[in-house]
Amino acid sequence: MEKSFSSKIGVLLAAAGSAVGLGSIWKFPYVVGENGGGAFIIVYIVCSLIFGLPLIMNEFLIGKLSGRSAYSAYREVSGTNRWQWMSWINLLCVLVIMSFYFVVTGWCVYYMVEAASNAFAGMDARALEAHFDAFEGRAPVMLVYAVIAIVMTASVLWFDVNKGIERLSKILMPLLFMILVLMAIHMAFLDGGSVGLRYLFAPDFSKITSKVILEAMGLSFFTLSVGMGILVTYGGYMPKDQNVTTTSAQMIVLVLIVSLLAGMIVFPAVFAYGFTPSQGPELTFVTLPAVFQHMFSPMLTCTVFFGLMCVAAITSTISLMEVMVAFVCDATAGTRHPLNRHQSVVVIAVIQIVTNALCILSMTGNADWLSVMGRNLFDFANILVTNILIPVGALGAALFTGWFVPKTRYQGSRVSSFLYLIVLRWLVPVAIGIIFLDSINVI
Ligand code: TRP
């Protein structure tokens, strides 16, 4: 990330580019499938529009006011140390996300390589599932690909070539978008695909419980990269005259469209080819190759698609790691062991190799002791982030602006508006509070 963005569109593309990632294409479909479809999506959209917008604006503004990373922004804006815990929650959240995000980025790289060697040719649904299961049982292979993803990301930061990657992604991300649109159209006309679309868009409200609402909210914030201090850092790089409201709204629309497109591709395929919606994290990886088998030049399209998915994933991992690097540099500055950028990159890469290895060992069944509350570490990390760390981060950020920061700090910006304060003061904290407490059975 540069110190400041030269153009307004630059901020949008950077924020949206990092936001649009595996969350929309991989996590969204499988979580929707686990939570029963249409009704869940409505809650997801409502959360994105009602809470997402003020929360994104809020984080951008905290960053814009302080010009700092998440480590010192809260202190800088409030003038006290009392909000330092927020920085640590944000850091922990990013750390845990990276512990499974690289695993899945590794899957994308592996699937690209497999597609290029035509490994999926002629495979039906059962065979594709078996293919993934076999892969999931091979911890060393999975680890190699996760390490490849980590090293690629770390190299970009080490050699400072983010600019080049950003320029590249400005061409490749729209290409990914176009392919998604074409695939969604293709799927809409598929025999048996309409059942999937009905599953996606016809709500069955009996499926809604407080846990489902919490999941939907967490997933919405995850795909928008809200509640983890990321956008605070982006806000710090914004040109002074950038319109925060417009940028935030555009970001939400982009993320929503990509997530829904992913759903419109995956679910018709689930029903047409005989997969199970609640299959879990492998859903995207088993259904998409099945879709490609029935499209123009399966090997080529499949390779290009997973290649572009790698780009989407890597632009996100670069931002995630960049935020951690900025944080570590900031936090160690002035201590007895200050770390410079290069040292921070190495430290974080090593930590990530360890945490990803633990997740992989745990999910491949190679280490049964590596489980928390009956779940493997990969699933546990996902749940921890979506259901606890992100809601707490978002709640904290709303309370911070709503109640703690003197209103005069926001003079001249939109935050001073009545509506914005009511939303951040009351609506967001009360709603998140109720959803949160209700789902852990406190109320
Ligand atoms: N929003 C990203 C996605 O949909 C995932 C993500 C969460 C992320 N937090 C982030 C990306 C921070 C970059 C930076 O895949």
mmCIF file of C-alpha atoms and ligand atoms in Angstrom, residues 14-27 44 93-94 97 101 219-226 228-231 234 251 255 259 312-313 315-321 323 385 390, ligand 1:
data_model
loop_
_atom_site.group_PDB
_atom_site.id
_atom_site.type_symbol
_atom_site.label_atom_id
_atom_site.label_comp_id
_atom_site.label_asym_id
_atom_site.label_seq_id
_atom_site.Cartn_x
_atom_site.Cartn_y
_atom_site.Cartn_z
ATOM 1 C CA ALA A 14 -7.780 -0.731 -3.273
ATOM 2 C CA ALA A 15 -10.495 -1.033 -0.648
ATOM 3 C CA ALA A 16 -12.820 -3.012 -2.900
ATOM 4 C CA GLY A 17 -9.966 -5.021 -4.395
ATOM 5 C CA SER A 18 -8.904 -6.239 -1.008
ATOM 6 C CA ALA A 19 -12.462 -6.648 0.169
ATOM 7 C CA VAL A 20 -13.543 -8.689 -2.829
ATOM 8 C CA GLY A 21 -11.756 -11.912 -2.190
ATOM 9 C CA LEU A 22 -12.266 -15.406 -0.915
ATOM 10 C CA GLY A 23 -14.899 -14.110 1.487
ATOM 11 C CA SER A 24 -17.299 -13.542 -1.404
ATOM 12 C CA ILE A 25 -16.325 -16.407 -3.671
ATOM 13 C CA TRP A 26 -15.465 -19.145 -1.185
ATOM 14 C CA LYS A 27 -16.927 -18.313 2.235
ATOM 15 C CA TYR A 44 -26.857 -10.727 5.094
ATOM 16 C CA CYS A 93 -8.720 -10.771 14.306
ATOM 17 C CA VAL A 94 -6.426 -10.215 11.320
ATOM 18 C CA ILE A 97 -8.139 -14.626 9.552
ATOM 19 C CA TYR A 101 -7.094 -17.495 4.599
ATOM 20 C CA LEU A 219 -20.182 -12.883 7.228
ATOM 21 C CA SER A 220 -21.383 -9.513 5.976
ATOM 22 C CA PHE A 221 -18.670 -7.725 7.968
ATOM 23 C CA PHE A 222 -16.082 -10.295 6.922
ATOM 24 C CA THR A 223 -16.738 -9.785 3.223
ATOM 25 C CA LEU A 224 -16.756 -6.013 3.695
ATOM 26 C CA SER A 225 -13.531 -6.178 5.762
ATOM 27 C CA VAL A 226 -15.278 -4.285 8.548
ATOM 28 C CA MET A 228 -10.904 -5.391 12.073
ATOM 29 C CA GLY A 229 -9.219 -2.024 11.702
ATOM 30 C CA ILE A 230 -8.341 -2.606 8.049
ATOM 31 C CA LEU A 231 -10.377 0.294 6.732
ATOM 32 C CA TYR A 234 -7.065 2.726 4.328
ATOM 33 C CA MET A 251 -17.645 -0.721 -1.944
ATOM 34 C CA VAL A 255 -18.975 -6.775 -2.619
ATOM 35 C CA SER A 259 -21.061 -12.462 -3.383
ATOM 36 C CA ALA A 312 -8.433 -12.093 -5.833
ATOM 37 C CA ALA A 313 -7.072 -14.053 -2.876
ATOM 38 C CA THR A 315 -4.678 -9.046 -3.301
ATOM 39 C CA SER A 316 -6.508 -9.715 -0.035
ATOM 40 C CA THR A 317 -3.611 -11.507 1.656
ATOM 41 C CA ILE A 318 -1.303 -8.655 0.644
ATOM 42 C CA SER A 319 -3.569 -6.137 2.399
ATOM 43 C CA LEU A 320 -3.966 -8.382 5.417
ATOM 44 C CA MET A 321 -0.231 -8.837 5.771
ATOM 45 C CA VAL A 323 -1.808 -4.139 7.866
ATOM 46 C CA VAL A 385 -13.591 -14.537 13.609
ATOM 47 C CA ILE A 390 -15.512 -9.142 14.090
HETATM 48 N N1 TRP B 1 -13.095 -9.141 2.753
HETATM 49 C C1 TRP B 1 -12.165 -10.126 2.334
HETATM 50 C C2 TRP B 1 -12.843 -11.171 1.499
HETATM 51 O O1 TRP B 1 -14.004 -11.073 1.231
HETATM 52 C C3 TRP B 1 -11.530 -10.834 3.457
HETATM 53 C C4 TRP B 1 -10.924 -9.943 4.402
HETATM 54 C C5 TRP B 1 -11.295 -9.842 5.673
HETATM 55 C C6 TRP B 1 -9.868 -9.059 4.151
HETATM 56 N N2 TRP B 1 -10.476 -8.922 6.257
HETATM 57 C C7 TRP B 1 -9.618 -8.443 5.344
HETATM 58 C C8 TRP B 1 -9.115 -8.715 3.052
HETATM 59 C C9 TRP B 1 -8.632 -7.488 5.445
HETATM 60 C C10 TRP B 1 -8.143 -7.758 3.133
HETATM 61 C C11 TRP B 1 -7.909 -7.150 4.322
HETATM 62 O O2 TRP B 1 -12.233 -12.094 1.085
#
